[in-house]
Amino acid sequence: MRRLRLITGLVIAAFVVGHFANHALGVVSVEAMNGMRTGLAAWWRSLPGTILLYGSLVTHFGLALASLYQRTTLRMPAWEAGQLLLGLAIPPLLIGHIVGTRLTWELLGHYIDYERVVGLLWSDSAAAARQSLLLLIAWTHLCFGVHFWLRIKAWYATAQPILFAAALLIPAIALAGFAAAGASLWPAIETVGGMQKYNLELAAMTDAQRARLLAWREGLIWGFWLLLAATLLARWLRARIGATYQVRHASGRVITAPVGRSILEAIRDAGIPHASVCGGRARCTTCRVRVAEGLAALPAPRPAEAKALARIEAPPNVRLACQTRPRESVSVTPLLPAGAGAALARRPGSPQGRERRIVAMFVDLRESTRMAEGRLPYDVVFLMNQFFAEMYQALQATKGYYAQFRGDGLLALYGLQSELEQACRDALAGAAEMQRRMDALNASLADDLAEPLRIGIGVHAGVAIVGTMGPPDAPIRSAIGDNINIAARLEGMTKAYHCTLVVSEDTLRAAGVGPRGAPLHRVRVRGRNERLNVYAVDDPRSLVDKKAEFGL
């Protein structure tokens, strides 16, 4: 239903944009408007175009009523309520326009051009106001839909200023074209005594024909109100008849809701704020909750929910509140703050922690304190930014994830999107790329440095808890656990072994790479009883340039 509503909405949007562009030509001339209208009418009045346009209008309205019926509560965010009310305001205003144009052409065979339409509207100030209001309401409803469809897309923030400008200009120019066309036509219409004398077909229209058109208009408007009333009555009855379930919320509240109401609807109906950027359409996943009790009795996720949960790698006890409709009591904990926005919706990964086999890499810039001595703060910041930029590019080139910034160092993670063996190979390639970029950076800054910049890298593979951590407004994807601490200890050992890289034997073995003559050390790492086999590598590029099967 959501996909069909989107498709039909886009068909209607294509008609509206073309129609408004046609209006805008009124600033040129009425003849220019009619010229473009002829081209547009060739498609929209053809049999395929008619079926597509009016089929989309009827389907879109029917889906809106179906969505309204499925709601067991009318509590919703202000933007969603605004979009709903604007959409429901369109049919009563649009029906009169359709009867006066398309049905007049179909039923009476009248030639409908811009002279007739604009002239009739200018002859009745109330009709002109209604038509202008229809234009603004339809356009605003369209903009609401497009904005809340696209705002979770990563590219939308960049394109938004341009789209916003277009959203303002298109209706403004359309109204300007309507005003200009009316101003140019009205003197001639007024000279002959009004539109009923100016247009021959209007002058020849009989009372029976007018009554026929009026009956169509009144019938369609009454049909709209009856369908809307029947939908509201049906959802009211459904919400009050039948079984109920309880939601035990993490806040301590116990909410009773009728079966058929989603967890999101139940929570919002109780007045508890809850995140949902996409408006309950299973796209943003910001409404997700952890289910502590009652998970086994929940219906299985439908395809849209299952796809969204798979995208964030959610564990089995996490569900989308907007899609889950319990029949028995459940206990839930929201996983995102109620004010979570589109930026958080676009963030990859799941905020709940989960165990995963990954590679942790700690990188530290050696002698950074000494480098700062005798330099202006601006120079120090410039050098540090150059260093971090190069390290970031090395990670980007080797599928690493920049997880944490530590003053003069960083934590990188490999394997968030790949298996451990490939992650180990990528991490070794990342260390080699970092060394290559450090050499290039030292060459470019040779005149500014008393001695070359050096780095220490610690790499270890193992199981860690990966998730999005930190304050709600600025979370980061990171990892914690014993294996992360080991990587930090290995980075510190590069000072003792006077080398660039200390890598665990486990990492090399998983990567299928031999130590290539690097010395083996059996070290004791704080927090572990057994010793750990590690290799001290002077140049990480030696592990990548000459690969060999691991063998001791």
Coordinates of C-alpha atoms in Angstrom, one line a residue:
M1 CA 0.0 0.0 0.0
R2 CA 2.8 2.4 0.9
R3 CA 4.6 1.8 -2.5
L4 CA 1.3 2.2 -4.4
R5 CA 0.5 5.4 -2.5
L6 CA 4.0 6.7 -3.4
I7 CA 3.6 5.8 -7.1
T8 CA 0.2 7.3 -7.5
G9 CA 1.4 10.4 -5.6
L10 CA 4.3 10.8 -8.0
V11 CA 1.9 10.5 -11.0
I12 CA -0.3 13.2 -9.6
A13 CA 2.8 15.3 -8.8
A14 CA 3.9 15.0 -12.5
F15 CA 0.5 16.3 -13.6
V16 CA 0.5 19.1 -11.0
V17 CA 4.0 20.4 -11.9
G18 CA 3.2 20.4 -15.6
H19 CA -0.2 22.1 -14.9
F20 CA 1.5 24.8 -12.8
A21 CA 4.1 25.4 -15.4
N22 CA 1.3 25.9 -17.9
H23 CA -0.3 28.5 -15.6
A24 CA 3.1 30.3 -15.3
L25 CA 3.0 31.0 -19.1
G26 CA 0.2 33.5 -18.4
V27 CA 3.0 36.0 -17.7
V28 CA 3.8 35.7 -21.4
S29 CA 0.3 35.4 -23.0
V30 CA -2.9 33.4 -23.0
E31 CA -1.9 32.1 -26.4
A32 CA 1.3 30.7 -24.9
M33 CA -0.8 29.0 -22.2
N34 CA -3.0 27.4 -24.7
G35 CA 0.0 26.3 -26.8
M36 CA 1.4 24.3 -23.9
R37 CA -2.0 23.1 -22.8
T38 CA -2.5 21.5 -26.3
G39 CA 0.7 19.5 -25.8
L40 CA -0.1 18.4 -22.3
A41 CA -3.7 17.5 -23.2
A42 CA -2.5 15.2 -26.0
W43 CA -1.2 12.9 -23.2
W44 CA -3.4 13.5 -20.2
R45 CA -6.7 13.4 -22.3
S46 CA -5.6 10.3 -24.2
L47 CA -7.0 6.9 -23.0
P48 CA -3.7 5.8 -21.3
G49 CA -3.2 9.3 -19.7
T50 CA -6.7 9.4 -18.5
I51 CA -6.6 6.0 -16.9
L52 CA -3.2 6.8 -15.3
L53 CA -4.2 10.2 -14.0
Y54 CA -7.7 9.6 -12.7
G55 CA -6.8 6.1 -11.7
S56 CA -4.0 7.6 -9.6
L57 CA -6.4 10.2 -8.1
V58 CA -9.0 7.6 -7.1
T59 CA -6.4 5.1 -5.8
H60 CA -4.5 7.8 -3.9
F61 CA -7.7 8.9 -2.2
G62 CA -8.8 5.3 -1.5
L63 CA -5.4 4.5 0.1
A64 CA -5.6 7.7 2.2
L65 CA -9.0 6.5 3.5
A66 CA -7.6 3.0 4.1
S67 CA -4.7 4.4 6.0
L68 CA -7.1 6.6 8.1
Y69 CA -9.2 3.5 8.8
Q70 CA -6.2 1.5 9.9
R71 CA -5.3 4.2 12.5
T72 CA -6.7 3.3 15.9
T73 CA -5.7 6.7 17.2
L74 CA -5.6 10.1 15.7
R75 CA -2.7 11.2 17.9
M76 CA 0.2 11.9 15.5
P77 CA 3.0 14.5 14.9
A78 CA 1.9 17.9 13.8
W79 CA 3.5 17.5 10.3
E80 CA 1.6 14.2 9.8
A81 CA -1.7 15.8 10.9
G82 CA -1.0 18.7 8.6
Q83 CA -0.4 16.5 5.6
L84 CA -3.5 14.5 6.4
L85 CA -5.8 17.6 6.7
L86 CA -4.4 19.2 3.6
G87 CA -5.0 16.0 1.6
L88 CA -8.6 15.8 2.8
A89 CA -9.2 19.4 1.9
I90 CA -8.3 18.8 -1.7
P91 CA -11.3 16.7 -3.0
P92 CA -14.1 19.2 -2.1
L93 CA -12.1 22.0 -3.9
L94 CA -10.9 19.9 -6.8
I95 CA -14.3 18.3 -7.7
G96 CA -15.7 21.6 -8.9
H97 CA -12.7 22.2 -11.1
I98 CA -12.9 18.8 -12.6
V99 CA -16.6 19.1 -13.3
G100 CA -16.1 22.5 -14.9
T101 CA -13.3 21.4 -17.2
R102 CA -12.9 17.6 -17.9
L103 CA -16.6 16.6 -17.4
T104 CA -17.9 19.7 -19.3
W105 CA -15.7 18.5 -22.2
E106 CA -16.7 14.9 -21.8
L107 CA -20.4 15.3 -21.3
L108 CA -21.2 18.5 -23.3
G109 CA -18.4 18.4 -25.9
H110 CA -17.3 22.0 -25.0
Y111 CA -13.9 23.3 -26.0
I112 CA -12.1 24.1 -22.7
D113 CA -9.2 26.4 -23.1
Y114 CA -7.5 29.0 -20.8
E115 CA -9.6 31.8 -22.1
R116 CA -12.7 30.1 -20.8
V117 CA -11.3 28.9 -17.5
V118 CA -9.5 32.1 -16.6
G119 CA -12.4 34.2 -17.7
L120 CA -14.9 32.3 -15.6
L121 CA -12.7 32.5 -12.5
W122 CA -12.1 36.2 -13.0
S123 CA -15.9 36.7 -13.3
D124 CA -16.4 35.3 -9.8
S125 CA -14.0 36.5 -7.1
A126 CA -15.1 33.7 -4.7
A127 CA -14.3 31.1 -7.4
A128 CA -10.9 32.7 -8.1
A129 CA -10.1 32.6 -4.3
R130 CA -11.2 28.9 -4.1
Q131 CA -9.0 28.0 -7.1
S132 CA -6.0 29.8 -5.7
L133 CA -6.5 28.1 -2.4
L134 CA -6.7 24.7 -4.1
L135 CA -3.5 25.4 -5.9
L136 CA -1.7 26.3 -2.6
I137 CA -3.2 23.4 -0.6
A138 CA -2.4 20.8 -3.3
W139 CA 1.1 22.1 -3.7
T140 CA 1.7 22.2 0.1
H141 CA 0.4 18.6 0.4
L142 CA 2.7 17.5 -2.4
C143 CA 5.7 19.2 -0.8
F144 CA 4.9 17.6 2.6
G145 CA 4.8 14.2 1.0
V146 CA 8.1 14.7 -1.0
H147 CA 9.9 16.1 2.0
F148 CA 9.0 13.3 4.4
W149 CA 9.7 10.7 1.7
L150 CA 13.2 12.0 0.9
R151 CA 14.4 13.4 4.2
I152 CA 16.0 10.1 5.3
K153 CA 18.0 9.9 2.1
A154 CA 21.7 10.7 2.5
W155 CA 21.8 13.1 -0.4
Y156 CA 18.7 15.1 0.5
A157 CA 20.3 17.5 2.9
T158 CA 22.6 18.7 0.0
A159 CA 19.7 19.1 -2.4
Q160 CA 17.2 20.5 0.0
P161 CA 18.0 24.3 -0.5
I162 CA 17.5 23.9 -4.3
L163 CA 14.2 21.9 -3.8
F164 CA 13.0 24.5 -1.2
A165 CA 13.6 27.3 -3.7
A166 CA 11.7 25.4 -6.3
A167 CA 8.9 24.7 -3.9
L168 CA 8.5 28.5 -3.3
L169 CA 8.9 29.6 -6.9
I170 CA 6.6 27.2 -8.7
P171 CA 3.3 28.1 -7.0
A172 CA 4.3 31.8 -7.0
I173 CA 4.9 31.9 -10.7
A174 CA 1.8 29.8 -11.4
L175 CA -0.4 32.3 -9.4
A176 CA 1.4 35.2 -11.2
G177 CA 0.6 33.6 -14.6
F178 CA -3.1 33.2 -13.6
A179 CA -3.2 36.9 -12.5
A180 CA -1.5 38.1 -15.6
A181 CA -3.8 36.1 -17.9
G182 CA -6.9 37.4 -16.1
A183 CA -5.7 41.0 -16.3
S184 CA -5.1 40.7 -20.1
L185 CA -8.5 39.0 -20.8
W186 CA -10.8 40.9 -18.5
P187 CA -11.0 44.2 -20.6
A188 CA -12.3 42.3 -23.6
I189 CA -14.7 40.2 -21.4
E190 CA -16.0 43.3 -19.7
T191 CA -16.6 45.1 -23.0
V192 CA -19.1 42.5 -24.3
G193 CA -20.9 42.2 -20.9
G194 CA -19.3 39.2 -19.2
M195 CA -18.3 35.6 -19.9
Q196 CA -21.8 34.4 -20.7
K197 CA -21.7 36.6 -23.8
Y198 CA -17.9 36.4 -24.4
N199 CA -17.9 32.6 -24.9
L200 CA -20.4 31.3 -27.4
E201 CA -20.7 27.8 -25.9
L202 CA -21.5 29.3 -22.5
A203 CA -24.1 31.5 -24.1
A204 CA -25.7 28.5 -25.8
M205 CA -25.7 26.3 -22.6
T206 CA -29.2 25.2 -21.6
D207 CA -30.7 25.0 -18.1
A208 CA -30.8 21.2 -18.4
Q209 CA -27.1 21.1 -19.2
R210 CA -26.3 23.3 -16.3
A211 CA -28.4 21.2 -14.0
R212 CA -26.6 18.1 -15.2
L213 CA -23.2 19.5 -14.4
L214 CA -24.5 20.7 -11.0
A215 CA -25.8 17.2 -10.2
W216 CA -22.5 15.7 -11.0
R217 CA -20.7 18.2 -8.8
E218 CA -23.0 17.8 -5.8
G219 CA -23.1 14.1 -6.2
L220 CA -19.3 13.8 -6.2
I221 CA -19.0 16.1 -3.2
W222 CA -21.6 14.2 -1.2
G223 CA -19.9 11.0 -2.1
F224 CA -16.6 12.3 -0.7
W225 CA -18.2 13.3 2.6
L226 CA -20.0 10.0 2.9
L227 CA -16.9 8.0 2.3
L228 CA -15.0 10.1 4.8
A229 CA -17.7 9.8 7.4
A230 CA -18.0 6.0 6.9
T231 CA -14.2 5.6 7.3
L232 CA -14.2 7.6 10.6
L233 CA -17.1 5.7 11.9
A234 CA -15.6 2.3 11.0
R235 CA -12.3 3.2 12.7
W236 CA -14.1 4.5 15.8
L237 CA -16.1 1.3 16.1
R238 CA -13.0 -0.9 15.6
A239 CA -11.1 0.9 18.2
R240 CA -13.8 0.4 20.8
I241 CA -14.9 -3.1 20.1
G242 CA -12.8 -6.2 20.8
A243 CA -9.9 -7.4 22.8
T244 CA -7.1 -5.3 24.3
Y245 CA -3.5 -5.7 25.2
Q246 CA -1.0 -3.9 27.5
V247 CA 2.3 -2.2 26.8
R248 CA 4.7 -2.0 29.8
H249 CA 6.8 1.0 28.9
A250 CA 10.3 1.6 30.1
S251 CA 9.1 4.8 31.8
G252 CA 7.0 2.7 34.2
R253 CA 3.7 3.4 32.5
V254 CA 1.3 0.6 31.7
I255 CA -0.7 1.4 28.6
T256 CA -3.9 -0.5 27.6
A257 CA -4.7 -0.5 23.8
P258 CA -7.1 -2.3 21.6
V259 CA -5.8 -5.2 19.5
G260 CA -5.0 -3.9 16.1
R261 CA -3.3 -0.7 17.4
S262 CA 0.5 -0.6 16.8
I263 CA 2.9 -0.1 19.7
L264 CA 3.8 3.3 18.3
E265 CA 0.1 4.3 18.2
A266 CA -0.5 3.0 21.7
I267 CA 2.5 4.9 23.2
R268 CA 1.5 8.1 21.4
D269 CA -2.1 7.8 22.4
A270 CA -1.0 7.6 26.0
G271 CA 0.8 11.0 25.5
I272 CA 4.3 9.5 25.7
P273 CA 6.7 11.1 23.1
H274 CA 8.3 8.5 20.8
A275 CA 10.6 8.9 17.7
S276 CA 9.3 8.2 14.2
V277 CA 10.9 10.2 11.5
C278 CA 9.1 8.5 8.6
G279 CA 5.6 8.7 10.1
G280 CA 5.2 5.0 10.8
R281 CA 6.1 3.8 7.3
A282 CA 8.9 1.3 8.2
R283 CA 11.5 3.4 6.4
C284 CA 13.6 5.2 9.1
T285 CA 13.6 2.6 11.9
T286 CA 13.8 5.4 14.5
C287 CA 10.8 4.0 16.3
R288 CA 12.5 0.7 17.1
V289 CA 12.1 -0.8 20.6
R290 CA 13.6 -3.6 22.5
V291 CA 11.0 -6.2 23.5
A292 CA 11.8 -7.6 27.0
E293 CA 8.6 -9.7 27.5
G294 CA 6.0 -11.0 25.1
L295 CA 8.4 -11.4 22.1
A296 CA 7.4 -14.9 21.3
A297 CA 3.7 -14.0 21.1
L298 CA 4.2 -11.2 18.6
P299 CA 3.3 -11.7 14.9
A300 CA 6.4 -12.2 12.7
P301 CA 7.7 -9.0 11.0
R302 CA 6.1 -8.3 7.6
P303 CA 8.5 -7.8 4.6
A304 CA 8.8 -4.1 5.0
E305 CA 9.7 -4.3 8.7
A306 CA 12.0 -7.3 8.2
K307 CA 13.9 -5.4 5.5
A308 CA 14.3 -2.4 7.7
L309 CA 15.5 -4.4 10.7
A310 CA 18.0 -6.3 8.5
R311 CA 19.4 -3.0 7.3
I312 CA 20.3 -2.0 10.8
E313 CA 21.4 -5.5 11.7
A314 CA 18.9 -5.6 14.6
P315 CA 18.8 -8.6 17.0
P316 CA 15.7 -10.7 17.2
N317 CA 14.3 -8.9 20.3
V318 CA 14.2 -5.5 18.4
R319 CA 11.0 -4.5 16.5
L320 CA 9.7 -1.5 14.8
A321 CA 7.0 0.1 17.1
C322 CA 5.1 1.4 14.0
Q323 CA 4.7 -2.0 12.5
T324 CA 4.2 -4.3 15.5
R325 CA 0.6 -4.9 16.5
P326 CA 0.5 -7.2 19.6
R327 CA -2.3 -9.4 20.6
E328 CA -0.9 -10.0 24.1
S329 CA 0.9 -7.9 26.6
V330 CA 4.5 -6.7 25.9
S331 CA 7.3 -4.9 27.7
V332 CA 9.2 -2.4 25.5
T333 CA 12.2 0.0 25.8
P334 CA 12.7 2.7 23.2
L335 CA 16.2 2.6 21.7
L336 CA 16.3 6.1 20.4
P337 CA 15.4 9.4 22.1
A338 CA 12.0 10.8 21.3
G339 CA 13.5 13.8 19.5
A340 CA 15.6 11.7 17.1
G341 CA 15.7 13.4 13.7
A342 CA 16.4 12.6 10.1
A343 CA 20.2 12.7 10.6
L344 CA 20.0 9.9 13.1
A345 CA 17.6 8.0 10.9
R346 CA 20.3 8.0 8.1
R347 CA 23.0 6.8 10.5
P348 CA 24.2 3.3 9.5
G349 CA 24.2 0.5 12.0
S350 CA 22.0 -0.3 15.0
P351 CA 22.4 1.6 18.3
Q352 CA 21.9 -1.5 20.4
G353 CA 25.2 -3.4 21.1
R354 CA 25.9 -6.7 19.5
E355 CA 28.9 -9.0 19.6
R356 CA 30.8 -9.2 16.3
R357 CA 34.2 -10.4 15.2
I358 CA 36.1 -7.4 14.1
V359 CA 39.6 -5.9 13.9
A360 CA 40.5 -3.0 16.2
M361 CA 43.3 -0.7 15.1
F362 CA 44.8 2.0 17.4
V363 CA 47.0 4.7 15.7
D364 CA 49.0 7.2 17.6
L365 CA 51.2 10.1 16.4
R366 CA 54.6 9.9 18.1
E367 CA 56.2 12.8 19.9
S368 CA 53.2 15.0 19.4
T369 CA 53.9 16.9 22.6
R370 CA 57.4 17.8 21.5
M371 CA 56.1 18.8 18.1
A372 CA 53.9 21.4 19.7
E373 CA 56.8 23.0 21.6
G374 CA 58.0 26.2 19.9
R375 CA 55.1 26.3 17.4
L376 CA 52.2 28.6 17.2
P377 CA 48.8 27.0 18.1
Y378 CA 47.7 27.6 14.5
D379 CA 50.7 25.6 13.1
V380 CA 50.0 22.7 15.6
V381 CA 46.4 22.5 14.6
F382 CA 47.3 22.6 10.9
L383 CA 49.8 19.7 11.3
M384 CA 47.3 17.6 13.3
N385 CA 44.6 18.2 10.8
Q386 CA 46.9 17.1 8.0
F387 CA 47.8 14.0 9.9
F388 CA 44.1 13.0 10.6
A389 CA 43.1 13.8 7.0
E390 CA 45.7 11.4 5.8
M391 CA 44.7 8.7 8.3
Y392 CA 41.1 9.1 7.4
Q393 CA 41.8 8.8 3.6
A394 CA 43.8 5.6 4.4
L395 CA 40.8 4.1 6.2
Q396 CA 38.5 5.1 3.4
A397 CA 40.7 3.4 0.8
T398 CA 40.9 0.2 2.8
K399 CA 37.3 -0.2 4.1
G400 CA 38.1 0.9 7.6
Y401 CA 35.7 2.9 9.9
Y402 CA 36.9 6.0 11.8
A403 CA 35.4 5.2 15.2
Q404 CA 37.1 7.5 17.8
F405 CA 39.3 10.5 18.0
R406 CA 41.9 10.6 20.8
G407 CA 43.8 13.9 20.8
D408 CA 46.8 12.7 18.9
G409 CA 45.5 9.3 17.8
L410 CA 42.4 7.4 16.7
L411 CA 40.6 4.1 16.9
A412 CA 39.6 2.4 13.6
L413 CA 37.4 -0.6 13.1
Y414 CA 37.5 -3.2 10.3
G415 CA 34.9 -5.9 9.6
L416 CA 31.7 -4.0 10.3
Q417 CA 30.5 -5.0 6.8
S418 CA 32.8 -8.0 6.1
E419 CA 33.9 -11.3 7.5
L420 CA 36.9 -11.4 9.9
E421 CA 39.4 -12.9 7.4
Q422 CA 38.8 -10.1 4.9
A423 CA 38.7 -7.6 7.7
C424 CA 42.2 -8.7 8.8
R425 CA 43.6 -8.3 5.3
D426 CA 41.9 -4.9 5.0
A427 CA 43.4 -3.8 8.3
L428 CA 47.0 -4.8 7.2
A429 CA 46.4 -3.0 4.0
G430 CA 45.2 0.0 6.0
A431 CA 48.4 0.0 8.1
A432 CA 50.5 -0.1 5.0
E433 CA 48.5 2.7 3.4
M434 CA 49.0 4.8 6.6
Q435 CA 52.7 4.3 6.4
R436 CA 52.8 5.3 2.7
R437 CA 50.8 8.4 3.4
M438 CA 53.0 9.3 6.3
D439 CA 56.0 9.2 4.1
A440 CA 54.3 11.4 1.6
L441 CA 53.2 13.8 4.3
N442 CA 56.8 14.0 5.7
A443 CA 58.1 14.7 2.2
S444 CA 55.6 17.6 1.7
L445 CA 56.3 19.1 5.2
A446 CA 60.1 18.5 5.2
D447 CA 60.9 22.2 5.4
D448 CA 58.6 22.7 8.4
L449 CA 59.6 19.6 10.4
A450 CA 62.8 19.2 12.5
E451 CA 62.4 15.4 12.1
P452 CA 59.9 13.2 10.3
L453 CA 56.5 12.4 11.8
R454 CA 56.2 8.9 13.0
I455 CA 53.2 6.7 14.0
G456 CA 52.6 3.7 16.1
I457 CA 49.9 1.2 15.2
G458 CA 48.4 -1.7 17.2
V459 CA 46.2 -4.2 15.5
H460 CA 44.3 -7.1 17.0
A461 CA 41.3 -9.2 15.9
G462 CA 38.6 -10.7 18.1
V463 CA 35.1 -10.4 19.4
A464 CA 33.9 -7.0 20.6
I465 CA 30.6 -5.3 21.4
V466 CA 29.7 -3.0 18.5
G467 CA 27.0 -0.3 18.6
T468 CA 26.2 3.3 18.5
M469 CA 27.3 5.0 21.8
G470 CA 27.4 8.5 23.2
P471 CA 24.9 11.3 23.9
P472 CA 21.6 11.2 22.0
D473 CA 22.5 14.3 20.0
A474 CA 26.0 13.2 19.0
P475 CA 26.2 9.4 19.0
I476 CA 29.1 7.6 17.4
R477 CA 29.5 4.0 16.2
S478 CA 32.2 2.4 18.2
A479 CA 33.2 -0.8 20.0
I480 CA 34.2 -1.9 23.5
G481 CA 35.5 -5.1 25.0
D482 CA 38.7 -6.9 26.0
N483 CA 39.9 -7.2 22.5
I484 CA 39.7 -3.4 21.9
N485 CA 41.8 -2.9 25.0
I486 CA 44.4 -5.4 23.7
A487 CA 44.8 -3.4 20.5
A488 CA 45.4 -0.3 22.5
R489 CA 48.1 -2.1 24.5
L490 CA 49.7 -3.3 21.3
E491 CA 49.9 0.3 20.0
G492 CA 51.7 1.2 23.2
M493 CA 54.2 -1.6 22.7
T494 CA 55.5 0.0 19.4
K495 CA 57.4 2.4 21.6
A496 CA 59.2 -0.4 23.5
Y497 CA 60.0 -2.3 20.3
H498 CA 60.9 0.8 18.3
C499 CA 58.7 -0.3 15.4
T500 CA 55.7 1.1 13.5
L501 CA 53.3 -1.8 13.9
V502 CA 52.6 -4.5 16.6
V503 CA 50.1 -7.0 15.3
S504 CA 48.8 -10.1 17.0
E505 CA 49.5 -13.6 15.7
D506 CA 45.7 -14.2 15.5
T507 CA 45.3 -11.3 13.1
L508 CA 48.1 -12.5 10.7
R509 CA 46.8 -16.0 10.8
A510 CA 43.2 -15.0 10.0
A511 CA 44.6 -12.8 7.1
G512 CA 46.7 -15.7 5.8
V513 CA 49.8 -13.5 5.8
G514 CA 53.2 -14.5 7.0
P515 CA 55.3 -12.4 9.4
R516 CA 58.0 -11.9 6.7
G517 CA 60.8 -12.0 9.2
A518 CA 59.3 -9.8 11.9
P519 CA 60.4 -10.8 15.4
L520 CA 57.9 -12.7 17.5
H521 CA 57.2 -11.6 21.1
R522 CA 55.3 -13.4 23.8
V523 CA 53.8 -10.6 25.8
R524 CA 51.6 -10.4 28.8
V525 CA 48.7 -8.0 28.3
R526 CA 47.0 -6.5 31.3
G527 CA 43.6 -8.1 31.8
R528 CA 44.7 -11.5 30.4
N529 CA 46.3 -14.4 32.2
E530 CA 47.9 -16.1 29.2
R531 CA 50.6 -14.6 27.1
L532 CA 49.8 -13.3 23.6
N533 CA 51.9 -13.9 20.5
V534 CA 52.6 -10.6 18.6
Y535 CA 54.9 -9.5 15.9
A536 CA 56.8 -6.2 15.8
V537 CA 56.9 -4.9 12.2
D538 CA 59.1 -2.0 11.2
D539 CA 57.3 -1.3 7.9
P540 CA 53.6 -2.5 7.5
R541 CA 54.0 -2.5 3.8
S542 CA 56.2 -5.6 4.0
L543 CA 53.1 -7.6 5.0
V544 CA 51.1 -6.4 2.0
D545 CA 53.7 -6.3 -0.8
K546 CA 54.9 -9.8 -0.3
K547 CA 52.0 -12.0 0.9
A548 CA 52.7 -15.6 2.0
E549 CA 50.7 -18.3 3.6
F550 CA 51.0 -18.2 7.4
G551 CA 53.4 -20.8 8.8
L552 CA 55.6 -20.9 11.9

